């Protein structure tokens, strides 16, 4: 891959909306991505391997639990800071941002919000430093968009719970130390359980042959009569709203992250359009290529404004789940459209690993699917404005 020459677009001078602390946090993450992620990511993606050596650096830039209170090892930052960190990491690669999202919002968040003090003290500091890596098991082979239908279940055996079932498409699963698993009790009520690697009957086979998110490890979680200690049940929230509450936090981070991928594609295409000569002039001097670039920067700017406002609302405790759905859906689709146009602007070079665009484009096919598909988020907006759920 070529040297990382990224220059972040800020067409509406949105830096003015950020505090000095926000800018410092963002610039630290940006510099880390340039130094540590960009030089190696293409190689790891080609080999379909997660670069584990990035884990300590991710922890240092606040990539693990940025908004978790410092007493539990988190960085105690606000939601705008969290978003900016996700934006910068995904500018490097969506798969690396996935690891950060899952650890922060799908593992640390439920332990912080739904766990007891003992569970918080036991797991959160180790997750914050990356000593432990976690994963989140909600999706099943037959229950993706409809997680409420899950079959994974546990029985109360007196001194422990007995867990059975299977989860599929789980980010970080192949090497995770712990899994936050959603399963139904004998009354059919959904609860979260912390399952640890090494528990008998618990296996995590890796999912191969992915053309997307290749630098992120994906796998299954199989529970064959796993004895889970009673102390590992998250006691403070149950029902489908518990995992969906975690998804709110992760989807918010993805809305920012997708802007990072889009900015990288735009910046690459803009530079290429000024350097690539055809018919004796730069392709950037042609109307058709300018149309693509003008539309890209317009969409990036709109997404930046939408997402900044969402961050402010989250910091004020006023953001709704439906607002988060709108931002996740809009920004990921925006990034995917930009990646596709940017790839075309590079002609044949656009399909190679010399440039980051094709990798972003393939990654975004997962991002537009996970954490609720593009269509499911449209239905959430539809339900919010009409009052009618059209899922069922
Ligand atoms: P529904 O009846 O609407 O709701 C059930 C209960 O949940 C509450 N609720 C929420 N609570 C918090 N946050 C939200 N976003 C919530 N949405 C709903 C709701 O109020 C209700 O509470 P209560 O107290 O009345 O019981 O549920 P439904 O079965 O009709 O489903 C609704 C639907 C389709 C929107 C939902 O199931 C959904 O979002 N489906 C998409 C599934 C999904 O996003 N899966 C993601 C899996 S994790 C993942 O992809 C990680 S990728 C990580 C990475 O690598 O970055
Ligand atoms: P389905 O639900 O079968 O959907 C298939 C199609 O039908 C979609 O286009 C969908 O929009 C559409 N559809 C479904 N229902 C309706 C409806 N009512 N009306 C109209 N259209 C509908 N899950 C986890 O729990 N943890 C993870 O860490 C995780 N990581 C992932 C990593 C990757 C790389 C991928 C690809 C997925 C990951 N997932 C994870 C799973 C992800 O959340 C699901 O793939 C997603 O929720 C969609 O479920 P599905 O694949 O079963 O598709």
Coordinates of C-alpha atoms and ligand atoms in Angstrom, one line a residue:
X1 CA 0.0 0.0 0.0
X2 CA 1.1 3.6 -0.7
X3 CA 2.2 6.0 2.0
X4 CA -0.8 7.3 4.0
X5 CA -1.1 11.0 2.8
X6 CA -4.6 11.4 4.3
X7 CA -5.9 15.0 4.8
X8 CA -9.2 15.2 6.6
X9 CA -11.9 17.2 4.7
X10 CA -13.7 19.9 6.8
X11 CA -15.7 21.8 4.3
X12 CA -18.0 23.6 6.8
X13 CA -15.3 24.3 9.3
X14 CA -16.8 21.9 11.8
X15 CA -13.6 21.9 13.8
X16 CA -15.1 25.1 15.3
X17 CA -17.7 22.9 17.0
X18 CA -15.2 20.8 18.8
X19 CA -13.4 21.6 22.0
X20 CA -9.6 21.6 22.2
X21 CA -9.8 18.3 24.1
X22 CA -11.9 16.8 21.3
X23 CA -9.4 17.9 18.8
X24 CA -6.5 16.5 20.8
X25 CA -8.2 13.1 21.2
X26 CA -9.1 13.0 17.5
X27 CA -5.6 14.0 16.4
X28 CA -3.9 11.5 18.7
X29 CA -6.1 8.7 17.2
X30 CA -5.5 10.0 13.7
X31 CA -1.7 10.0 14.2
X32 CA -1.8 6.5 15.7
X33 CA -3.8 5.2 12.7
X34 CA -1.4 6.7 10.3
X35 CA 1.6 5.3 12.1
X36 CA 0.4 1.9 13.2
X37 CA -2.6 0.8 11.1
X38 CA -2.1 2.2 7.5
X39 CA 1.3 0.5 6.9
X40 CA 0.1 -3.0 7.8
X41 CA -3.6 -3.2 7.3
X42 CA -3.6 -4.1 3.6
X43 CA -1.4 -7.1 4.3
X44 CA -3.5 -8.3 7.2
X45 CA -6.7 -7.9 5.2
X46 CA -5.2 -9.8 2.3
X47 CA -4.2 -12.6 4.7
X48 CA -7.6 -12.5 6.5
X49 CA -6.0 -12.0 9.8
X50 CA -6.7 -9.6 12.7
X51 CA -3.5 -7.7 13.6
X52 CA -3.4 -8.5 17.3
X53 CA -0.4 -6.3 17.9
X54 CA -2.7 -3.3 17.6
X55 CA -4.5 -4.1 20.8
X56 CA -2.3 -2.2 23.3
X57 CA -2.3 0.9 21.0
X58 CA -6.1 0.8 20.6
X59 CA -6.3 0.8 24.4
X60 CA -3.9 3.8 24.6
X61 CA -5.9 6.0 22.2
X62 CA -9.1 5.3 24.2
X63 CA -10.5 2.7 21.7
X64 CA -11.7 0.4 24.5
X65 CA -14.5 2.0 26.6
X66 CA -13.8 5.7 25.9
X67 CA -16.9 6.7 27.8
X68 CA -16.7 4.1 30.6
X69 CA -15.9 5.9 33.9
X70 CA -12.3 6.1 34.9
X71 CA -12.9 4.2 38.2
X72 CA -13.5 1.1 36.0
X73 CA -10.4 1.8 33.8
X74 CA -12.3 3.6 31.0
X75 CA -11.3 7.0 29.7
X76 CA -14.4 8.8 31.1
X77 CA -14.8 10.8 27.8
X78 CA -18.0 12.3 26.3
X79 CA -19.9 10.9 23.4
X80 CA -18.4 13.3 20.8
X81 CA -14.9 12.1 21.8
X82 CA -16.1 8.5 21.5
X83 CA -17.4 9.2 18.0
X84 CA -14.3 11.0 16.9
X85 CA -12.1 8.0 18.0
X86 CA -14.4 5.6 16.0
X87 CA -14.2 7.9 13.0
X88 CA -10.4 7.8 13.0
X89 CA -10.1 4.1 13.6
X90 CA -12.5 3.3 10.7
X91 CA -10.6 5.7 8.5
X92 CA -8.0 3.1 8.9
X93 CA -10.2 0.0 8.6
X94 CA -13.8 -1.0 9.5
X95 CA -12.6 -4.3 10.9
X96 CA -10.3 -2.6 13.5
X97 CA -13.2 -0.3 14.4
X98 CA -15.3 -3.4 14.8
X99 CA -13.0 -4.8 17.5
X100 CA -13.1 -1.4 19.2
X101 CA -16.9 -1.1 18.9
X102 CA -17.6 -4.6 20.2
X103 CA -15.2 -4.3 23.1
X104 CA -16.6 -0.8 24.1
X105 CA -20.3 -0.9 23.4
X106 CA -21.2 -4.5 23.3
X107 CA -19.1 -5.9 26.1
X108 CA -18.0 -3.1 28.5
X109 CA -21.3 -1.2 28.2
X110 CA -23.6 -4.1 29.3
X111 CA -21.2 -5.1 32.1
X112 CA -21.1 -1.4 33.2
X113 CA -24.9 -0.8 32.8
X114 CA -26.4 -4.2 33.6
X115 CA -23.8 -5.8 35.7
X116 CA -23.2 -5.6 39.5
X117 CA -20.2 -4.0 41.1
X118 CA -18.3 -7.3 41.5
X119 CA -18.7 -8.0 37.7
X120 CA -17.6 -4.4 36.9
X121 CA -14.5 -4.6 39.0
X122 CA -13.6 -8.1 37.7
X123 CA -13.9 -7.4 34.0
X124 CA -13.9 -3.7 33.0
X125 CA -10.3 -2.7 33.9
X126 CA -8.9 -5.7 32.0
X127 CA -11.1 -5.0 29.0
X128 CA -10.1 -1.3 29.1
X129 CA -6.4 -2.3 28.7
X130 CA -7.0 -5.0 26.2
X131 CA -5.8 -7.7 28.6
X132 CA -9.2 -9.3 28.0
X133 CA -10.9 -9.1 24.6
X134 CA -14.6 -9.6 24.5
X135 CA -17.4 -10.5 22.0
X136 CA -21.2 -10.2 21.9
X137 CA -23.4 -13.1 21.0
X138 CA -26.9 -12.0 19.9
X139 CA -27.3 -13.3 16.3
X140 CA -28.2 -16.9 15.6
X141 CA -28.2 -19.0 12.4
X142 CA -32.0 -18.6 12.2
X143 CA -32.4 -15.3 14.0
X144 CA -30.6 -12.3 12.6
X145 CA -32.9 -9.3 12.1
X146 CA -35.3 -10.9 14.5
X147 CA -33.2 -11.6 17.6
X148 CA -36.3 -11.9 19.8
X149 CA -36.9 -15.3 18.3
X150 CA -33.5 -16.7 19.7
X151 CA -33.3 -20.3 20.7
X152 CA -30.2 -20.2 22.9
X153 CA -31.4 -21.0 26.4
X154 CA -30.3 -21.6 30.0
X155 CA -31.7 -23.7 32.8
X156 CA -31.4 -23.1 36.5
X157 CA -29.6 -26.1 37.9
X158 CA -29.5 -24.9 41.5
X159 CA -25.8 -23.9 41.9
X160 CA -25.2 -23.0 38.2
X161 CA -26.9 -22.3 34.9
X162 CA -26.8 -24.8 32.0
X163 CA -26.4 -23.0 28.7
X164 CA -27.2 -24.5 25.3
X165 CA -27.4 -23.1 21.8
X166 CA -25.4 -21.4 19.1
X167 CA -24.5 -17.9 17.9
X168 CA -23.3 -17.0 14.5
X169 CA -21.4 -14.1 12.8
X170 CA -19.7 -13.0 16.1
X171 CA -16.9 -10.4 15.7
X172 CA -13.8 -11.2 17.8
X173 CA -15.2 -14.7 18.7
X174 CA -12.2 -16.8 17.6
X175 CA -9.8 -15.2 20.1
X176 CA -12.1 -13.5 22.7
X177 CA -11.5 -14.2 26.4
X178 CA -15.1 -13.6 27.3
X179 CA -18.4 -13.5 25.6
X180 CA -21.5 -11.5 26.6
X181 CA -24.2 -14.0 25.5
X182 CA -28.0 -13.3 25.2
X183 CA -30.1 -16.4 26.0
X184 CA -33.6 -17.2 27.2
X185 CA -34.4 -18.6 30.7
X186 CA -37.1 -21.2 31.3
X187 CA -39.8 -18.6 31.2
X188 CA -38.5 -17.3 27.8
X189 CA -37.1 -14.1 29.2
X190 CA -33.8 -12.8 27.6
X191 CA -30.8 -12.4 30.0
X192 CA -27.1 -11.6 29.5
X193 CA -24.5 -14.1 30.7
X194 CA -20.8 -13.7 30.8
X195 CA -19.2 -16.9 29.3
X196 CA -15.5 -17.3 29.7
X197 CA -13.1 -19.1 27.3
X198 CA -12.1 -22.4 28.9
X199 CA -15.6 -23.2 30.2
X200 CA -16.3 -26.9 29.3
X201 CA -18.6 -27.2 26.2
X202 CA -17.9 -23.7 24.9
X203 CA -16.2 -23.5 21.5
X204 CA -15.6 -20.6 19.0
X205 CA -15.0 -21.9 15.5
X206 CA -13.8 -19.2 13.0
X207 CA -15.8 -18.2 10.0
X208 CA -13.7 -18.3 6.8
X209 CA -14.1 -17.2 3.2
X210 CA -15.2 -13.6 3.9
X211 CA -14.7 -11.1 1.2
X212 CA -15.5 -8.3 3.7
X213 CA -14.0 -7.3 7.1
X214 CA -11.1 -9.6 6.4
X215 CA -8.9 -8.0 9.1
X216 CA -11.5 -8.7 11.7
X217 CA -11.9 -12.3 13.1
X218 CA -15.5 -13.6 12.9
X219 CA -16.8 -16.8 14.4
X220 CA -19.5 -18.9 16.0
X221 CA -20.2 -19.4 19.7
X222 CA -21.3 -22.9 20.4
X223 CA -22.7 -23.9 23.9
X224 CA -23.0 -27.6 24.6
X225 CA -24.2 -27.9 28.1
X226 CA -22.0 -25.2 29.4
X227 CA -22.0 -24.7 33.2
X228 CA -22.1 -21.0 33.8
X229 CA -21.7 -19.8 37.4
X230 CA -24.7 -17.9 38.7
X231 CA -22.4 -15.0 39.5
X232 CA -22.0 -14.5 35.7
X233 CA -25.6 -13.5 35.0
X234 CA -26.0 -9.7 34.4
X235 CA -28.6 -8.9 37.0
X236 CA -29.7 -5.4 36.3
X237 CA -31.6 -5.6 33.0
X238 CA -33.4 -8.3 31.1
X239 CA -35.7 -8.6 28.0
X240 CA -34.8 -7.8 24.4
X241 CA -34.4 -4.1 25.3
X242 CA -31.1 -5.1 27.1
X243 CA -29.1 -6.2 24.0
X244 CA -30.9 -3.5 21.9
X245 CA -29.7 -0.9 24.4
X246 CA -26.1 -1.9 23.8
X247 CA -26.7 -1.7 20.0
X248 CA -27.8 1.9 20.4
X249 CA -24.3 2.7 21.7
X250 CA -22.5 0.6 19.0
X251 CA -24.7 2.0 16.2
X252 CA -23.9 5.5 17.3
X253 CA -20.2 4.7 17.0
X254 CA -20.7 3.2 13.6
X255 CA -22.4 6.4 12.4
X256 CA -19.1 8.2 13.1
X257 CA -16.9 5.4 11.9
X258 CA -18.6 5.3 8.5
X259 CA -17.7 9.0 8.0
X260 CA -14.0 8.0 8.5
X261 CA -14.2 5.4 5.8
X262 CA -15.9 7.9 3.5
X263 CA -13.4 10.6 4.2
X264 CA -10.5 8.3 3.3
X265 CA -12.1 7.3 0.0
X266 CA -12.9 10.9 -0.9
X267 CA -9.4 12.1 0.0
X268 CA -7.8 9.4 -2.0
X269 CA -10.0 10.0 -5.1
X270 CA -9.4 13.8 -4.9
X271 CA -5.7 13.4 -4.8
X272 CA -5.7 10.8 -7.6
X273 CA -7.9 13.1 -9.8
X274 CA -5.3 15.9 -9.6
X275 CA -2.4 13.6 -10.5
X276 CA -3.9 11.2 -13.1
X277 CA -3.6 12.7 -16.6
X278 CA -5.8 11.4 -19.5
X279 CA -6.4 13.3 -22.7
X280 CA -3.6 15.7 -21.7
X281 CA -5.3 17.0 -18.6
X282 CA -6.0 15.8 -15.0
X283 CA -9.1 13.7 -14.8
X284 CA -10.1 16.1 -11.9
X285 CA -10.5 18.8 -14.6
X286 CA -13.4 16.9 -16.2
X287 CA -17.0 17.6 -15.3
X288 CA -17.9 14.0 -14.7
X289 CA -15.2 13.5 -12.1
X290 CA -16.0 16.8 -10.5
X291 CA -19.6 15.8 -10.2
X292 CA -18.5 12.7 -8.2
X293 CA -16.2 14.7 -5.9
X294 CA -18.7 17.5 -5.4
X295 CA -21.4 15.0 -4.4
X296 CA -19.0 13.2 -2.1
X297 CA -18.0 16.2 -0.1
X298 CA -21.6 17.4 0.1
X299 CA -22.7 14.0 1.5
X300 CA -19.8 13.8 3.9
X301 CA -20.5 17.3 5.2
X302 CA -24.2 16.5 5.7
X303 CA -23.3 13.3 7.6
X304 CA -20.8 15.2 9.8
X305 CA -23.5 17.7 10.8
X306 CA -26.1 15.0 11.5
X307 CA -23.7 13.0 13.5
X308 CA -22.2 15.9 15.5
X309 CA -25.8 16.9 16.5
X310 CA -26.5 13.3 17.5
X311 CA -23.5 13.3 19.7
X312 CA -24.6 16.5 21.4
X313 CA -28.1 15.0 22.0
X314 CA -26.4 11.8 23.4
X315 CA -24.3 13.9 25.7
X316 CA -27.5 15.6 26.9
X317 CA -29.2 12.3 27.3
X318 CA -31.8 13.2 24.7
X319 CA -30.9 11.1 21.7
X320 CA -33.6 8.5 20.7
X321 CA -32.9 5.0 19.4
X322 CA -34.7 6.0 16.2
X323 CA -32.4 9.0 15.7
X324 CA -29.4 6.7 16.1
X325 CA -30.9 4.3 13.4
X326 CA -31.3 7.2 11.0
X327 CA -27.6 8.2 11.4
X328 CA -26.3 4.6 11.2
X329 CA -28.3 4.0 8.0
X330 CA -27.6 7.3 6.3
X331 CA -23.9 7.4 7.0
X332 CA -23.1 3.8 6.1
X333 CA -25.0 4.0 2.8
X334 CA -23.3 7.4 2.2
X335 CA -19.9 5.8 2.8
X336 CA -20.7 2.8 0.6
X337 CA -21.8 5.1 -2.3
X338 CA -18.7 7.2 -2.0
X339 CA -16.5 4.1 -1.9
X340 CA -18.1 2.8 -5.1
X341 CA -17.7 6.1 -6.9
X342 CA -14.2 6.6 -5.6
X343 CA -13.2 3.2 -6.8
X344 CA -14.4 4.0 -10.3
X345 CA -12.4 7.2 -10.3
X346 CA -9.2 5.3 -9.8
X347 CA -9.9 3.1 -12.9
X348 CA -8.0 -0.1 -12.8
X349 CA -5.8 1.0 -9.9
X350 CA -9.0 1.2 -7.8
X351 CA -9.3 -2.6 -7.7
X352 CA -5.8 -3.1 -6.2
X353 CA -4.5 -3.1 -2.7
X354 CA -2.2 -0.2 -3.6
X355 CA -5.1 2.1 -2.4
X356 CA -7.5 1.6 0.5
X357 CA -10.7 2.2 -1.4
X358 CA -11.6 -1.3 -2.5
X359 CA -11.0 -2.6 1.1
X360 CA -13.2 0.1 2.5
X361 CA -15.9 -0.8 -0.1
X362 CA -15.9 -4.5 0.8
X363 CA -15.8 -3.8 4.5
X364 CA -18.8 -1.5 4.3
X365 CA -20.9 -4.4 2.9
X366 CA -20.6 -5.9 6.4
X367 CA -21.2 -2.5 8.1
X368 CA -24.4 -1.9 6.1
X369 CA -25.6 -5.4 7.3
X370 CA -24.5 -5.7 10.9
X371 CA -25.9 -3.8 13.9
X372 CA -29.3 -3.8 12.0
X373 CA -29.4 -3.9 8.2
X374 CA -30.1 -0.9 6.0
X375 CA -33.7 -2.0 5.6
X376 CA -34.3 -2.7 9.3
X377 CA -33.2 0.8 10.1
X378 CA -35.5 2.2 7.5
X379 CA -38.3 0.3 9.2
X380 CA -37.3 1.7 12.6
X381 CA -37.6 5.2 11.1
X382 CA -40.9 4.3 9.5
X383 CA -42.2 3.0 12.8
X384 CA -41.1 6.1 14.6
X385 CA -42.9 8.5 12.3
X386 CA -46.1 6.5 11.8
X387 CA -46.4 4.5 15.0
X388 CA -46.9 1.3 13.0
X389 CA -44.2 -1.5 13.3
X390 CA -43.9 -3.0 9.8
X391 CA -41.5 -5.8 10.8
X392 CA -44.0 -8.5 11.6
Ligands
LIG1 P1 -39.6 -4.7 19.9 O1 -40.9 -5.3 20.4 O2 -39.7 -3.5 19.0 O3 -38.7 -4.3 21.2 C1 -38.5 -5.2 22.2 C2 -38.1 -4.4 23.4 O4 -36.9 -3.7 23.2 C3 -37.1 -2.3 23.3 N1 -36.2 -1.6 22.3 C4 -35.1 -1.0 22.6 N2 -34.5 -0.8 23.7 C5 -33.3 -0.1 23.7 N3 -32.7 0.3 22.5 C6 -33.3 0.1 21.3 N4 -32.7 0.4 20.2 C7 -34.6 -0.6 21.3 N5 -35.4 -1.0 20.3 C8 -36.5 -1.7 20.9 C9 -38.6 -2.1 23.1 O5 -39.0 -0.9 23.7 C10 -39.1 -3.3 23.8 O6 -39.0 -3.1 25.2 P2 -40.2 -3.7 26.1 O7 -39.8 -3.2 27.5 O8 -41.5 -3.2 25.6 O9 -40.1 -5.2 26.0 O10 -38.7 -5.8 19.2 P3 -38.9 -6.6 17.9 O11 -38.8 -8.0 18.2 O12 -40.2 -6.1 17.2 O13 -37.6 -6.1 17.0 C11 -37.4 -4.8 16.7 C12 -36.2 -4.7 15.8 C13 -36.4 -5.4 14.5 C14 -36.0 -3.2 15.5 C15 -34.9 -5.2 16.5 O14 -35.0 -6.5 16.9 C16 -33.7 -5.0 15.8 O15 -33.0 -3.9 15.9 N6 -33.2 -5.9 14.9 C17 -31.9 -5.8 14.3 C18 -30.9 -6.8 14.9 C19 -29.6 -6.3 15.1 O16 -29.3 -5.1 15.0 N7 -28.6 -7.2 15.4 C20 -27.3 -6.8 15.7 C21 -26.5 -7.9 16.3 S1 -25.0 -7.4 17.0 C22 -24.0 -7.0 15.7 O17 -24.4 -6.9 14.6 C23 -22.6 -6.6 16.1 S2 -21.6 -6.2 14.8 C24 -20.4 -5.5 15.7 C25 -19.2 -5.1 14.9 O18 -18.4 -5.9 14.5 O19 -19.0 -3.8 14.9
LIG2 P1 -31.6 -11.6 7.8 O1 -32.2 -11.2 9.1 O2 -31.9 -13.0 7.4 O3 -32.0 -10.6 6.7 C1 -31.9 -11.0 5.3 C2 -32.5 -9.8 4.5 O4 -33.9 -9.7 4.8 C3 -31.9 -8.4 4.8 O5 -31.8 -7.7 3.6 C4 -32.9 -7.8 5.8 O6 -32.9 -6.4 5.7 C5 -34.2 -8.4 5.2 N1 -35.2 -8.4 6.2 C6 -35.3 -9.1 7.4 N2 -36.4 -8.9 8.1 C7 -37.1 -8.1 7.3 C8 -38.4 -7.4 7.4 N3 -39.2 -7.6 8.5 N4 -38.9 -6.6 6.4 C9 -38.1 -6.4 5.3 N5 -36.9 -6.9 5.1 C10 -36.4 -7.8 6.1 N6 -24.1 -10.4 15.4 C11 -23.8 -10.4 16.7 O7 -24.7 -10.8 17.5 N7 -22.5 -10.1 17.2 C12 -21.5 -9.7 16.4 O8 -20.4 -9.5 16.8 C13 -21.8 -9.7 14.9 N8 -20.8 -9.4 14.1 C14 -21.0 -9.5 12.7 C15 -19.9 -9.4 11.9 C16 -20.1 -9.5 10.5 C17 -18.9 -9.5 9.6 C18 -21.4 -9.8 10.0 C19 -21.6 -9.9 8.5 C20 -22.5 -9.9 10.8 C21 -22.3 -9.8 12.2 N9 -23.3 -10.0 13.1 C22 -23.1 -10.0 14.5 C23 -24.6 -10.4 12.6 C24 -25.5 -9.2 12.0 O9 -26.0 -8.4 13.1 C25 -26.6 -9.9 11.2 O10 -26.0 -10.4 10.0 C26 -27.7 -8.9 10.9 O11 -28.4 -8.5 12.0 C27 -28.6 -9.4 9.8 O12 -29.1 -10.7 10.1 P2 -29.0 -11.9 9.0 O13 -27.6 -11.9 8.5 O14 -29.5 -13.1 9.7 O15 -30.0 -11.4 7.9

